CSV table of C-alpha atoms and ligand atoms in Angstrom, one decimal:
chain,number,residue,atom,x,y,z
C,26,UNK,CA,-33.4,-41.8,-243.7
C,27,UNK,CA,-32.5,-43.0,-247.4
C,28,UNK,CA,-31.0,-40.4,-249.9
C,29,UNK,CA,-32.8,-40.6,-252.5
C,30,UNK,CA,-31.6,-37.3,-254.4
C,31,UNK,CA,-29.1,-39.5,-256.5
C,32,UNK,CA,-31.7,-41.7,-258.0
C,33,UNK,CA,-34.0,-38.8,-258.8
C,34,UNK,CA,-31.2,-36.9,-260.9
C,35,UNK,CA,-30.3,-40.2,-262.5
C,36,UNK,CA,-33.7,-41.0,-263.4
C,37,UNK,CA,-33.8,-37.5,-264.8
C,38,UNK,CA,-30.7,-37.6,-266.9
C,39,UNK,CA,-32.1,-40.9,-268.3
C,40,UNK,CA,-35.4,-39.4,-269.3
C,41,UNK,CA,-33.2,-36.6,-270.7
C,42,UNK,CA,-32.0,-39.0,-272.8
C,43,UNK,CA,-34.8,-39.9,-274.4
C,44,UNK,CA,-34.1,-43.6,-276.1
C,45,UNK,CA,-35.7,-46.7,-275.9
C,46,UNK,CA,-33.1,-48.0,-273.8
C,47,UNK,CA,-32.8,-44.9,-271.2
C,48,UNK,CA,-36.0,-44.7,-270.7
C,49,UNK,CA,-36.3,-48.6,-269.7
C,50,UNK,CA,-33.5,-48.2,-267.3
C,51,UNK,CA,-35.5,-45.0,-265.8
C,52,UNK,CA,-38.3,-47.6,-265.0
C,53,UNK,CA,-36.0,-49.8,-263.8
C,54,UNK,CA,-34.4,-47.6,-261.8
C,55,UNK,CA,-38.2,-46.3,-260.2
C,56,UNK,CA,-38.9,-49.7,-259.4
C,57,UNK,CA,-35.6,-50.2,-257.3
C,58,UNK,CA,-36.6,-46.5,-255.6
C,59,UNK,CA,-40.4,-47.6,-255.1
C,60,UNK,CA,-38.6,-50.9,-253.5
C,61,UNK,CA,-36.3,-48.8,-251.1
C,62,UNK,CA,-39.1,-46.8,-249.9
C,63,UNK,CA,-41.3,-49.4,-248.9
C,64,UNK,CA,-38.1,-51.7,-247.4
C,65,UNK,CA,-37.1,-49.1,-245.5
C,66,UNK,CA,-39.7,-48.6,-243.5
C,67,UNK,CA,-40.0,-52.6,-242.9
C,68,UNK,CA,-36.3,-52.2,-241.7
C,69,UNK,CA,-37.1,-49.7,-239.3
C,70,UNK,CA,-40.3,-51.7,-238.0
C,71,UNK,CA,-38.5,-54.8,-237.3
C,72,UNK,CA,-38.2,-54.9,-233.7
C,73,UNK,CA,-41.9,-55.0,-233.8
C,74,UNK,CA,-42.3,-57.6,-236.8
C,75,UNK,CA,-41.2,-60.6,-237.6
C,76,UNK,CA,-39.9,-61.4,-241.1
C,77,UNK,CA,-41.9,-64.7,-241.0
C,78,UNK,CA,-45.3,-62.3,-240.1
C,79,UNK,CA,-45.3,-61.0,-243.8
C,80,UNK,CA,-47.4,-63.0,-245.8
C,81,UNK,CA,-46.9,-61.0,-249.0
C,82,UNK,CA,-44.2,-59.6,-250.6
C,83,UNK,CA,-44.6,-57.0,-253.2
C,84,UNK,CA,-43.6,-53.7,-251.8
C,85,UNK,CA,-46.9,-52.1,-251.5
C,86,UNK,CA,-48.5,-55.4,-249.5
C,87,UNK,CA,-45.6,-55.1,-247.1
C,88,UNK,CA,-46.7,-51.3,-246.1
C,89,UNK,CA,-50.2,-52.4,-246.0
C,90,UNK,CA,-49.0,-55.1,-243.2
C,91,UNK,CA,-47.3,-52.7,-241.5
C,92,UNK,CA,-50.1,-50.5,-241.0
C,93,UNK,CA,-52.2,-53.5,-239.9
C,94,UNK,CA,-49.9,-54.5,-237.7
C,95,UNK,CA,-47.1,-52.1,-236.7
C,96,UNK,CA,-48.2,-48.4,-237.0
C,97,UNK,CA,-51.4,-47.4,-238.4
C,98,UNK,CA,-49.7,-44.5,-239.5
C,99,UNK,CA,-46.7,-45.7,-241.4
C,100,UNK,CA,-47.8,-44.3,-244.9
C,101,UNK,CA,-49.0,-40.6,-243.6
C,102,UNK,CA,-48.0,-37.5,-243.3
C,103,UNK,CA,-47.4,-35.7,-240.2
C,104,UNK,CA,-45.1,-33.4,-238.2
C,105,UNK,CA,-43.5,-34.4,-234.9
C,106,UNK,CA,-42.7,-31.4,-232.6
C,107,UNK,CA,-41.4,-31.2,-229.0
C,108,UNK,CA,-42.3,-28.6,-226.4
C,109,UNK,CA,-39.3,-26.4,-225.7
C,110,UNK,CA,-40.5,-26.2,-222.0
C,111,UNK,CA,-39.6,-29.4,-219.6
C,112,UNK,CA,-42.3,-31.3,-218.1
C,113,UNK,CA,-40.8,-32.9,-214.8
C,114,UNK,CA,-41.9,-36.5,-215.0
C,115,UNK,CA,-45.4,-37.3,-212.9
C,116,UNK,CA,-46.5,-34.1,-213.5
C,117,UNK,CA,-50.1,-33.6,-213.9
C,118,UNK,CA,-51.6,-33.5,-217.4
C,119,UNK,CA,-52.8,-29.8,-218.7
C,120,UNK,CA,-55.5,-28.7,-220.5
C,121,UNK,CA,-55.6,-28.6,-224.1
C,122,UNK,CA,-55.4,-24.5,-224.2
C,123,UNK,CA,-52.1,-25.1,-222.0
C,124,UNK,CA,-50.6,-27.2,-224.4
C,125,UNK,CA,-51.3,-24.7,-227.2
C,126,UNK,CA,-49.8,-22.2,-225.5
C,127,UNK,CA,-46.4,-23.9,-225.4
C,128,UNK,CA,-43.5,-23.3,-227.5
C,129,UNK,CA,-42.9,-26.1,-230.4
C,130,UNK,CA,-40.0,-27.0,-231.7
C,131,UNK,CA,-40.2,-29.5,-235.0
C,132,UNK,CA,-38.4,-32.5,-234.8
C,133,UNK,CA,-39.0,-33.5,-238.6
C,134,UNK,CA,-41.7,-34.7,-241.3
C,135,UNK,CA,-42.5,-38.0,-242.5
C,136,UNK,CA,-44.3,-37.8,-245.7
C,137,UNK,CA,-46.7,-40.6,-246.5
C,138,UNK,CA,-48.3,-42.1,-249.2
C,139,UNK,CA,-50.9,-44.3,-250.5
C,140,UNK,CA,-49.6,-48.0,-250.7
C,141,UNK,CA,-52.0,-48.9,-253.5
C,142,UNK,CA,-51.2,-45.9,-255.7
C,143,UNK,CA,-47.4,-46.7,-255.2
C,144,UNK,CA,-48.0,-50.5,-255.9
C,145,UNK,CA,-50.2,-49.6,-259.2
C,146,UNK,CA,-46.8,-47.7,-260.6
C,147,UNK,CA,-44.5,-50.5,-259.3
C,148,UNK,CA,-46.4,-52.7,-261.4
C,149,UNK,CA,-47.2,-50.7,-264.3
C,150,UNK,CA,-43.4,-50.0,-264.6
C,151,UNK,CA,-42.7,-53.6,-265.0
C,152,UNK,CA,-45.7,-54.4,-267.2
C,153,UNK,CA,-44.4,-51.6,-269.8
C,154,UNK,CA,-40.8,-51.5,-269.2
C,155,UNK,CA,-39.4,-54.8,-267.8
C,156,UNK,CA,-41.0,-57.2,-270.1
C,157,UNK,CA,-41.1,-57.1,-273.7
C,158,UNK,CA,-44.6,-58.3,-275.7
C,159,UNK,CA,-45.1,-62.0,-276.6
C,160,UNK,CA,-45.4,-62.7,-280.2
C,161,UNK,CA,-48.8,-63.8,-280.8
C,162,UNK,CA,-48.4,-64.9,-284.4
C,163,UNK,CA,-45.3,-65.8,-286.5
C,164,UNK,CA,-45.7,-62.1,-288.4
C,165,UNK,CA,-45.3,-60.5,-285.0
C,166,UNK,CA,-42.0,-59.0,-284.5
C,167,UNK,CA,-39.8,-59.2,-281.1
C,168,UNK,CA,-38.9,-56.2,-280.4
C,169,UNK,CA,-36.0,-55.5,-278.1
C,170,UNK,CA,-37.3,-52.6,-275.6
C,171,UNK,CA,-40.9,-51.5,-275.0
C,172,UNK,CA,-42.9,-48.5,-276.3
C,173,UNK,CA,-41.0,-45.3,-275.0
C,174,UNK,CA,-44.5,-43.5,-275.8
C,175,UNK,CA,-46.2,-45.1,-272.9
C,176,UNK,CA,-43.3,-45.9,-270.5
C,177,UNK,CA,-42.2,-42.2,-270.4
C,178,UNK,CA,-45.5,-40.6,-268.9
C,179,UNK,CA,-45.3,-43.4,-266.2
C,180,UNK,CA,-41.7,-42.9,-265.2
C,181,UNK,CA,-42.7,-39.4,-265.0
C,182,UNK,CA,-45.2,-40.2,-262.6
C,183,UNK,CA,-43.0,-42.5,-260.7
C,184,UNK,CA,-40.6,-39.8,-260.2
C,185,UNK,CA,-43.0,-37.0,-259.0
C,186,UNK,CA,-43.6,-39.2,-256.3
C,187,UNK,CA,-40.5,-40.4,-255.6
C,188,UNK,CA,-39.4,-36.7,-255.4
C,189,UNK,CA,-42.7,-36.2,-253.4
C,190,UNK,CA,-41.5,-38.7,-250.7
C,191,UNK,CA,-38.1,-37.4,-250.6
C,192,UNK,CA,-38.8,-34.4,-249.1
C,193,UNK,CA,-39.6,-36.4,-245.6
C,194,UNK,CA,-37.0,-35.7,-243.0
C,195,UNK,CA,-37.6,-38.6,-240.7
C,196,UNK,CA,-39.4,-41.9,-240.5
C,197,UNK,CA,-41.2,-42.6,-237.5
C,198,UNK,CA,-42.4,-46.4,-236.2
C,199,UNK,CA,-45.3,-44.8,-234.4
C,200,UNK,CA,-46.7,-44.3,-231.0
C,201,UNK,CA,-49.0,-45.5,-228.6
C,202,UNK,CA,-49.0,-48.2,-225.7
C,203,UNK,CA,-46.5,-51.1,-226.0
C,204,UNK,CA,-46.8,-54.6,-225.4
C,205,UNK,CA,-43.9,-57.1,-224.9
C,206,UNK,CA,-42.4,-60.1,-224.0
C,207,UNK,CA,-39.4,-62.0,-223.9
C,208,UNK,CA,-39.1,-65.5,-226.1
C,209,UNK,CA,-37.6,-68.2,-225.1
C,210,UNK,CA,-34.4,-67.4,-227.3
C,211,UNK,CA,-34.1,-64.1,-225.3
C,212,UNK,CA,-35.2,-62.1,-227.8
C,213,UNK,CA,-37.7,-59.1,-227.0
C,214,UNK,CA,-40.9,-59.0,-228.7
C,215,UNK,CA,-42.8,-56.2,-228.8
C,216,UNK,CA,-46.6,-55.2,-230.6
C,217,UNK,CA,-48.6,-52.1,-230.1
C,218,UNK,CA,-51.8,-52.8,-228.2
C,219,UNK,CA,-53.9,-51.2,-230.4
C,220,UNK,CA,-53.1,-53.3,-233.0
C,221,UNK,CA,-53.3,-56.7,-231.0
C,222,UNK,CA,-55.9,-58.9,-232.2
C,223,UNK,CA,-57.6,-61.7,-230.1
C,224,UNK,CA,-55.8,-65.2,-230.9
C,225,UNK,CA,-53.4,-63.3,-233.2
C,226,UNK,CA,-50.1,-65.2,-234.0
C,227,UNK,CA,-47.1,-63.5,-233.3
C,228,UNK,CA,-43.8,-65.0,-235.1
C,229,UNK,CA,-40.7,-64.3,-232.6
C,230,UNK,CA,-38.3,-61.4,-234.2
C,231,UNK,CA,-35.3,-63.4,-234.2
C,232,UNK,CA,-34.9,-64.9,-237.8
C,233,UNK,CA,-33.3,-68.1,-236.5
C,234,UNK,CA,-36.3,-68.7,-233.9
C,235,UNK,CA,-39.2,-71.4,-234.7
C,236,UNK,CA,-41.1,-69.9,-231.7
C,237,UNK,CA,-44.3,-68.3,-231.9
C,238,UNK,CA,-47.1,-67.5,-229.7
C,239,UNK,CA,-50.7,-66.6,-229.5
C,240,UNK,CA,-52.1,-63.9,-228.3
C,241,UNK,CA,-55.1,-63.7,-225.1
C,242,UNK,CA,-56.7,-60.4,-225.2
C,243,UNK,CA,-58.8,-61.0,-221.9
C,244,UNK,CA,-55.7,-61.3,-219.7
C,245,UNK,CA,-53.1,-59.2,-222.1
C,246,UNK,CA,-50.6,-62.6,-222.0
C,247,UNK,CA,-48.7,-64.7,-224.9
C,248,UNK,CA,-48.9,-68.3,-224.7
C,249,UNK,CA,-46.2,-70.6,-226.3
C,250,UNK,CA,-48.0,-72.5,-229.3
C,251,UNK,CA,-46.5,-76.1,-228.9
C,252,UNK,CA,-47.0,-79.3,-230.7
C,253,UNK,CA,-46.5,-82.4,-227.6
C,254,UNK,CA,-44.7,-84.9,-228.9
C,255,UNK,CA,-44.9,-88.2,-226.6
C,256,UNK,CA,-42.0,-90.7,-226.8
C,257,UNK,CA,-43.9,-94.8,-227.8
C,258,UNK,CA,-40.9,-96.1,-225.9
C,259,UNK,CA,-40.8,-94.4,-222.8
C,260,UNK,CA,-43.9,-92.4,-222.6
C,261,UNK,CA,-41.8,-89.2,-222.2
C,262,UNK,CA,-43.4,-86.0,-223.2
C,263,UNK,CA,-41.9,-83.2,-224.8
C,264,UNK,CA,-43.3,-79.3,-226.3
C,265,UNK,CA,-41.4,-78.5,-229.7
C,266,UNK,CA,-42.7,-75.2,-231.1
C,267,UNK,CA,-45.7,-75.5,-233.8
C,268,UNK,CA,-44.1,-73.6,-236.2
C,269,UNK,CA,-41.8,-76.2,-236.8
C,270,UNK,CA,-44.1,-78.7,-237.6
C,271,UNK,CA,-46.3,-76.1,-239.6
C,272,UNK,CA,-43.6,-75.4,-241.8
C,273,UNK,CA,-42.9,-78.8,-242.6
C,274,UNK,CA,-44.0,-79.8,-246.4
C,275,UNK,CA,-45.6,-83.1,-247.0
C,276,UNK,CA,-42.3,-84.9,-248.1
C,277,UNK,CA,-40.0,-83.8,-245.1
C,278,UNK,CA,-39.9,-84.9,-241.6
C,279,UNK,CA,-38.2,-83.6,-238.5
C,280,UNK,CA,-36.5,-85.8,-235.8
C,281,UNK,CA,-35.5,-85.6,-232.5
C,282,UNK,CA,-33.8,-87.8,-229.7
C,283,UNK,CA,-36.1,-88.7,-226.7
C,284,UNK,CA,-34.1,-86.8,-223.8
C,285,UNK,CA,-35.1,-89.6,-221.6
C,286,UNK,CA,-34.5,-93.1,-223.3
C,287,UNK,CA,-32.6,-91.1,-226.4
C,288,UNK,CA,-34.8,-93.2,-228.8
C,289,UNK,CA,-35.0,-91.4,-232.2
C,290,UNK,CA,-38.7,-90.0,-232.8
C,291,UNK,CA,-39.8,-88.8,-236.6
C,292,UNK,CA,-42.7,-86.4,-237.2
C,293,UNK,CA,-43.9,-85.8,-240.5
C,294,UNK,CA,-47.1,-84.9,-242.1
C,295,UNK,CA,-49.5,-87.6,-243.4
C,296,UNK,CA,-52.7,-87.6,-245.6
C,297,UNK,CA,-55.7,-89.1,-243.3
C,298,UNK,CA,-59.3,-90.3,-244.7
C,299,UNK,CA,-62.7,-89.4,-243.1
C,300,UNK,CA,-65.8,-90.9,-244.1
C,301,UNK,CA,-69.5,-89.5,-242.7
C,302,UNK,CA,-70.2,-93.0,-243.2
C,303,UNK,CA,-69.4,-96.0,-240.8
C,304,UNK,CA,-67.8,-98.9,-242.1
C,305,UNK,CA,-70.5,-102.0,-242.3
C,306,UNK,CA,-69.3,-105.1,-240.7
C,307,UNK,CA,-69.8,-108.1,-243.1
C,308,UNK,CA,-70.9,-111.4,-241.1
C,309,UNK,CA,-70.2,-114.5,-242.3
C,310,UNK,CA,-73.1,-116.7,-243.4
F,10,ZN,ZN1,-37.4,-66.5,-230.2
F,11,ZN,ZN1,-38.0,-92.2,-224.6
C-alpha cells in the first residue's frame, strides 16, 4: 500500500499558504498523487498484464485497461474477510445459510474510485495550474502562474478524493479462475479466464521478451504468434516472433543469420501497390 498521508498534509500546508505559487505546487502534488494511485494498481497487476498491452498512458486509461483485462473490480470498494473456521480441503460446498452463520474476520478494505472522474481531475489540474495562458495579442500579459481563484477549488476537490482513497487498507488483484502458460522465455503468464476474449493477443509479461500469443477460446490454448522466414539460398525456414516485425518502423530493418547456410537475411516493411484494374497488354502492331 502506498502511504498518501505525507502528500495529503503537504497539499493542506500549501493550500493554507494560499499564494499563487503554493497553490500551483499543490496542484502538481495532487496530479502526482493521482498518478501514484493509478500506477500502484498497475504495479500490483503486472503478473497479469504486459507493459506492451497498455495502449494508452494516462493514469485513468491504465486503470480502465486493468478493469477490462486484469480485474473487473480493480477500482471498486469492497472489504475482504476470511472465515475463522477452517474448512478442510475437498469438503463439500455449504449452503448460503451456513456461510452466513460463520464468523468472518475482515482482512482489509479496498477503496475504489471512478477512473473517469479521477482522469478528469488530473487533466483539469494541468490545464489550470501547470500551464500558463498563451497570449492572444500583443496587449495580453504573460503571467507567471495561473488563476488562484480557479486552481484552489480544483485542488480541494482532488484533495478530498485523494483523502478518501487513502483510507483503504489493502489493494487486491482480483479473484476468479486463472489460466496460465509458460512463454518460450520461461516467464509464466497468467490471465483471468472470464476476461479473456477469443483471438485476443497476449504479449509476454517479460519486458525483454518479444513473444506474443493468440488466445483460442474453444480449446483454451495460447498459440505462439510467429512470422515465417525462408532463406532464399538454402530454403531453410524459421519462425521469428511476430511482434519483432510489428514493432519495426518503416525505415528500420532487422537481420538474422540463416541457421543452416549462415547467409544474412534482412526483413523490413515496404510499400506495395495494388489495383483493381488488370494491366492491359499492348500488342505490337
Ligand atoms: Zn516471454
Ligand atoms: Zn540459408
